[in-house]
Short mmCIF file of C-alpha atoms in Angstrom, two decimals:
data_model
loop_
_atom_site.label_atom_id
_atom_site.label_comp_id
_atom_site.label_asym_id
_atom_site.label_seq_id
_atom_site.Cartn_x
_atom_site.Cartn_y
_atom_site.Cartn_z
CA MET T 1 -31.51 31.47 -6.17
CA MET T 2 -30.45 28.63 -3.89
CA GLN T 3 -29.23 25.43 -5.57
CA VAL T 4 -28.32 22.12 -3.92
CA ARG T 5 -27.03 19.08 -5.82
CA SER T 6 -27.65 15.46 -4.98
CA GLY T 7 -26.85 12.15 -6.66
CA GLU T 8 -30.18 12.31 -8.47
CA GLY T 9 -30.90 15.95 -9.09
CA ILE T 10 -30.79 19.63 -8.31
CA ILE T 11 -33.12 21.37 -5.92
CA SER T 12 -33.39 25.00 -6.95
CA LYS T 13 -35.40 27.50 -5.03
CA THR T 14 -36.31 31.04 -6.05
CA GLY T 15 -38.81 32.67 -3.73
CA ARG T 16 -41.53 30.06 -3.22
CA SER T 17 -41.01 27.89 -6.30
CA VAL T 18 -38.94 24.72 -6.01
CA SER T 19 -38.07 22.33 -8.83
CA PHE T 20 -36.26 18.99 -8.87
CA LEU T 21 -34.30 18.07 -12.02
CA ARG T 22 -32.54 14.74 -12.64
CA VAL T 23 -28.77 15.12 -13.12
CA ALA T 24 -25.69 12.95 -12.73
CA VAL T 25 -23.46 13.93 -9.81
CA SER T 26 -21.07 11.53 -8.14
CA VAL T 27 -20.47 11.51 -4.40
CA ARG T 28 -16.94 10.65 -3.31
CA GLY T 29 -16.48 7.16 -1.85
CA TYR T 30 -13.79 6.51 0.73
CA LEU T 31 -13.17 2.78 0.77
CA MET T 32 -9.56 1.92 -0.12
CA LYS T 33 -7.57 -1.27 -0.22
CA GLN T 34 -4.79 -1.84 2.31
CA GLU T 35 -1.50 -0.93 0.66
CA PRO T 36 1.53 -2.91 1.91
CA GLY T 37 5.16 -1.82 1.78
CA PHE T 38 4.75 1.69 3.12
CA ALA T 39 7.96 1.60 5.19
CA LYS T 40 10.07 0.26 2.34
CA ARG T 41 8.56 2.66 -0.20
CA TRP T 42 9.49 5.71 1.87
CA GLY T 43 12.89 4.52 3.05
CA LEU T 44 11.89 3.52 6.58
CA HIS T 45 13.11 0.43 8.39
CA PRO T 46 10.51 -2.37 8.21
CA ALA T 47 10.27 -2.39 12.01
CA ASP T 48 9.70 1.37 12.22
CA ILE T 49 6.33 2.77 13.29
CA ALA T 50 5.14 5.41 10.83
CA VAL T 51 2.94 8.21 12.19
CA PHE T 52 1.25 10.07 9.34
CA PHE T 53 -0.38 13.46 8.65
CA HIS T 54 -1.19 15.18 5.36
CA GLY T 55 -2.94 18.27 4.06
CA LEU T 56 -2.79 21.40 1.94
CA TYR T 57 0.28 23.25 3.17
CA ARG T 58 -0.98 26.78 2.53
CA HIS T 59 -4.17 26.18 4.57
CA PRO T 60 -3.38 27.89 7.92
CA PRO T 61 -4.81 25.14 10.22
CA ASN T 62 -2.81 22.49 8.34
CA ARG T 63 0.31 24.65 8.31
CA GLU T 64 0.05 24.99 12.09
CA GLY T 65 -0.35 21.21 12.32
CA PHE T 66 2.81 20.63 10.26
CA ASP T 67 4.72 23.11 12.41
CA LEU T 68 3.51 21.46 15.62
CA ILE T 69 4.71 18.06 14.41
CA GLN T 70 8.18 19.43 13.70
CA SER T 71 8.52 21.68 16.74
CA TYR T 72 6.59 19.88 19.49
CA ILE T 73 5.23 16.41 18.70
CA ALA T 74 8.07 14.63 16.88
CA PRO T 75 10.84 15.86 19.24
CA ARG T 76 9.00 14.23 22.15
CA PHE T 77 9.72 10.82 20.60
CA ALA T 78 13.21 11.35 19.17
CA ASP T 79 15.05 9.96 22.21
CA THR T 80 12.46 7.65 23.78
CA ASN T 81 11.22 5.99 20.57
CA PRO T 82 13.96 5.93 17.92
CA ASP T 83 11.87 3.45 15.87
CA VAL T 84 9.07 6.01 15.38
CA SER T 85 9.07 8.23 12.29
CA PHE T 86 6.67 11.07 11.58
CA VAL T 87 5.75 11.07 7.89
CA ILE T 88 4.03 14.13 6.41
CA GLY T 89 3.00 15.25 2.96
CA GLY T 90 0.43 16.94 0.80
CA THR T 91 -0.13 19.67 -1.75
CA GLN T 92 2.66 22.30 -1.68
CA VAL T 93 4.35 20.58 1.27
CA PRO T 94 8.14 20.95 0.90
CA LYS T 95 10.04 17.68 0.67
CA PHE T 96 12.69 17.19 3.36
CA GLU T 97 14.04 14.88 6.04
CA GLU T 98 15.28 15.95 9.46
CA ALA T 99 15.63 14.04 12.71
CA ASN T 100 12.57 11.77 12.99
CA VAL T 101 10.43 13.72 10.49
CA ARG T 102 10.24 12.71 6.83
CA SER T 103 8.29 14.90 4.42
CA LEU T 104 7.17 13.20 1.21
CA GLY T 105 6.15 16.43 -0.47
CA PHE T 106 3.21 16.08 -2.84
CA ILE T 107 1.40 12.73 -2.55
CA THR T 108 0.14 11.54 -5.91
CA ASP T 109 -2.10 8.79 -4.55
CA ILE T 110 -3.60 8.86 -1.06
CA GLN T 111 -3.71 5.05 -1.13
CA ASN T 112 0.06 5.15 -0.73
CA ILE T 113 -0.39 6.03 2.95
CA ALA T 114 -2.50 2.95 3.72
CA GLY T 115 0.46 1.09 5.19
CA ALA T 116 1.26 3.71 7.85
CA ASP T 117 0.74 2.61 11.46
CA ILE T 118 -0.89 5.65 13.07
CA ALA T 119 -2.54 8.79 11.71
CA ILE T 120 -2.61 12.06 13.65
CA VAL T 121 -4.70 15.19 13.13
CA PRO T 122 -3.08 17.98 15.19
CA LEU T 123 -5.55 20.74 14.32
CA ARG T 124 -6.56 23.60 16.59
CA SER T 125 -8.71 25.59 14.18
CA GLY T 126 -10.67 25.39 10.95
CA GLY T 127 -14.24 24.57 10.00
CA GLY T 128 -16.19 21.86 8.25
CA THR T 129 -15.76 18.11 8.21
CA ARG T 130 -12.14 16.97 7.88
CA LEU T 131 -11.99 14.81 4.77
CA LYS T 132 -8.54 13.58 5.82
CA ILE T 133 -10.25 11.70 8.66
CA PHE T 134 -12.24 9.74 6.06
CA ASP T 135 -9.04 9.16 4.10
CA TYR T 136 -7.40 7.65 7.18
CA MET T 137 -10.40 5.58 8.22
CA SER T 138 -11.02 4.15 4.78
CA ALA T 139 -7.33 3.54 4.08
CA GLY T 140 -7.35 1.11 6.98
CA LEU T 141 -4.85 3.12 9.01
CA PRO T 142 -5.03 1.36 12.36
CA PRO T 143 -5.84 4.33 14.63
CA ILE T 144 -6.20 8.09 14.61
CA VAL T 145 -5.09 10.47 17.35
CA THR T 146 -6.88 13.78 16.89
CA THR T 147 -8.11 16.89 18.61
CA LYS T 148 -11.85 17.43 18.95
CA LYS T 149 -11.50 20.18 16.37
CA GLY T 150 -9.83 17.74 13.99
CA ILE T 151 -12.71 15.27 14.02
CA GLU T 152 -15.74 17.53 14.46
CA GLY T 153 -18.65 16.67 12.21
CA ILE T 154 -17.84 12.95 12.37
CA ASP T 155 -19.72 10.57 14.64
CA ALA T 156 -16.65 8.99 16.29
CA GLU T 157 -16.29 7.95 19.92
CA HIS T 158 -13.20 8.39 22.07
CA TYR T 159 -11.15 5.17 22.35
CA GLU T 160 -13.69 3.41 20.15
CA HIS T 161 -13.02 4.88 16.69
CA ALA T 162 -10.14 7.23 17.51
CA ILE T 163 -8.28 8.78 20.40
CA ILE T 164 -9.85 12.23 20.75
CA VAL T 165 -8.32 14.92 22.97
CA ASP T 166 -8.87 18.63 23.59
CA ASP T 167 -5.57 20.05 22.38
CA ILE T 168 -2.06 19.28 21.19
CA ASP T 169 -0.56 18.80 24.63
CA GLU T 170 0.56 16.03 26.99
CA GLU T 171 -2.71 14.18 26.41
CA PHE T 172 -2.12 14.19 22.65
CA ILE T 173 1.41 12.86 23.18
CA ALA T 174 0.10 10.21 25.58
CA GLY T 175 -2.44 9.08 22.99
CA ILE T 176 0.32 8.50 20.43
CA ARG T 177 2.45 6.63 23.00
CA TYR T 178 -0.50 4.45 23.94
CA LEU T 179 -0.92 3.31 20.35
CA ILE T 180 2.80 2.89 19.77
CA ASP T 181 3.01 0.55 22.75
CA ASP T 182 -0.12 -1.52 22.03
CA LYS T 183 -0.37 -3.13 18.60
CA ASP T 184 -3.63 -4.88 19.51
CA GLU T 185 -5.27 -1.56 20.36
CA ARG T 186 -4.04 -0.10 17.08
CA LYS T 187 -5.82 -2.89 15.26
CA ARG T 188 -9.00 -2.72 17.36
CA ILE T 189 -9.47 1.03 17.01
CA GLY T 190 -8.48 0.95 13.34
CA ASP T 191 -10.97 -1.83 12.58
CA ASN T 192 -13.71 0.10 14.40
CA ALA T 193 -12.90 3.27 12.46
CA ARG T 194 -13.04 1.52 9.11
CA ALA T 195 -16.35 -0.14 10.08
CA LEU T 196 -17.71 3.32 10.95
CA ALA T 197 -16.58 4.69 7.59
CA GLU T 198 -18.25 1.81 5.76
CA ALA T 199 -21.48 1.98 7.77
CA LYS T 200 -22.06 5.76 7.81
CA TYR T 201 -19.78 7.50 5.31
CA ASP T 202 -19.64 5.26 2.24
CA TRP T 203 -20.86 7.23 -0.83
CA ARG T 204 -23.86 4.94 -1.25
CA ILE T 205 -24.99 5.66 2.32
CA ILE T 206 -24.32 9.39 2.00
CA GLY T 207 -26.07 9.57 -1.37
CA GLY T 208 -29.14 7.77 -0.04
CA ASN T 209 -29.34 10.02 3.01
CA LEU T 210 -28.97 13.14 0.89
CA GLU T 211 -31.66 12.01 -1.51
CA ASP T 212 -34.06 11.38 1.39
CA LEU T 213 -33.27 14.83 2.80
CA TYR T 214 -33.75 16.59 -0.50
CA ARG T 215 -37.02 14.83 -1.23
CA THR T 216 -38.25 15.84 2.23
CA LEU T 217 -37.25 19.47 1.58
CA VAL T 218 -38.97 19.45 -1.78
CA SER T 219 -42.13 17.86 -0.37
CA GLY T 220 -42.22 20.23 2.60
CA SER T 221 -41.96 23.25 0.35
CA GLY T 222 -44.99 22.37 -1.74
CA ALA T 223 -42.56 21.70 -4.56
CA ARG T 224 -43.24 21.15 -8.20
CA HIS T 225 -41.57 17.86 -9.19
CA THR T 226 -40.23 17.15 -12.63
CA GLY T 227 -38.30 14.29 -14.19
CA PHE T 228 -39.79 11.40 -12.18
CA ALA T 229 -41.10 8.22 -13.79
#
């Protein structure tokens, strides 16, 4: 039996019979309030630029991303940009501080990252939509620098809603430098990203789109409907 849940009900299909039952299922919303004081809270100088990434440490694509920040990305800025700190964290992430990398360990509230200046998504593998992208967009993080793999499944345009590159290489580094050097661009791209999150990925929009899809599936299958007024 196939079963799909929506904000209004369950579509269950066994062979040719389809039924729609009213249930209560919430869809996650991603709109957060801007959280000031990020630098002070995590021991950074107020003038520092915080570049942020988070994720589940044991997930191999995330683990590779953490390793790339420590071994390749952060060292590229240690001498040229001493005011830039790379801040990482997440479930099972070890807490530490070395050179220009500060690990927060487990993050109890994702809203705490809303005051960071730049978000990066250095992913080379993995599948599905990256929920961390929605976290960053809705938190009001000014811009995101990501690989195409990191943002797949999300309708974002290069230099409009994020800086999107092929791999973690010189182009990825250049994208971070571009945003470090241009505060106005950080704000423009960040504002665009948040507007995209509100327009297309707010739970009310997602829930409405899913309901329309499910009703179409039910109707197209010659479904038997139950639970409607």
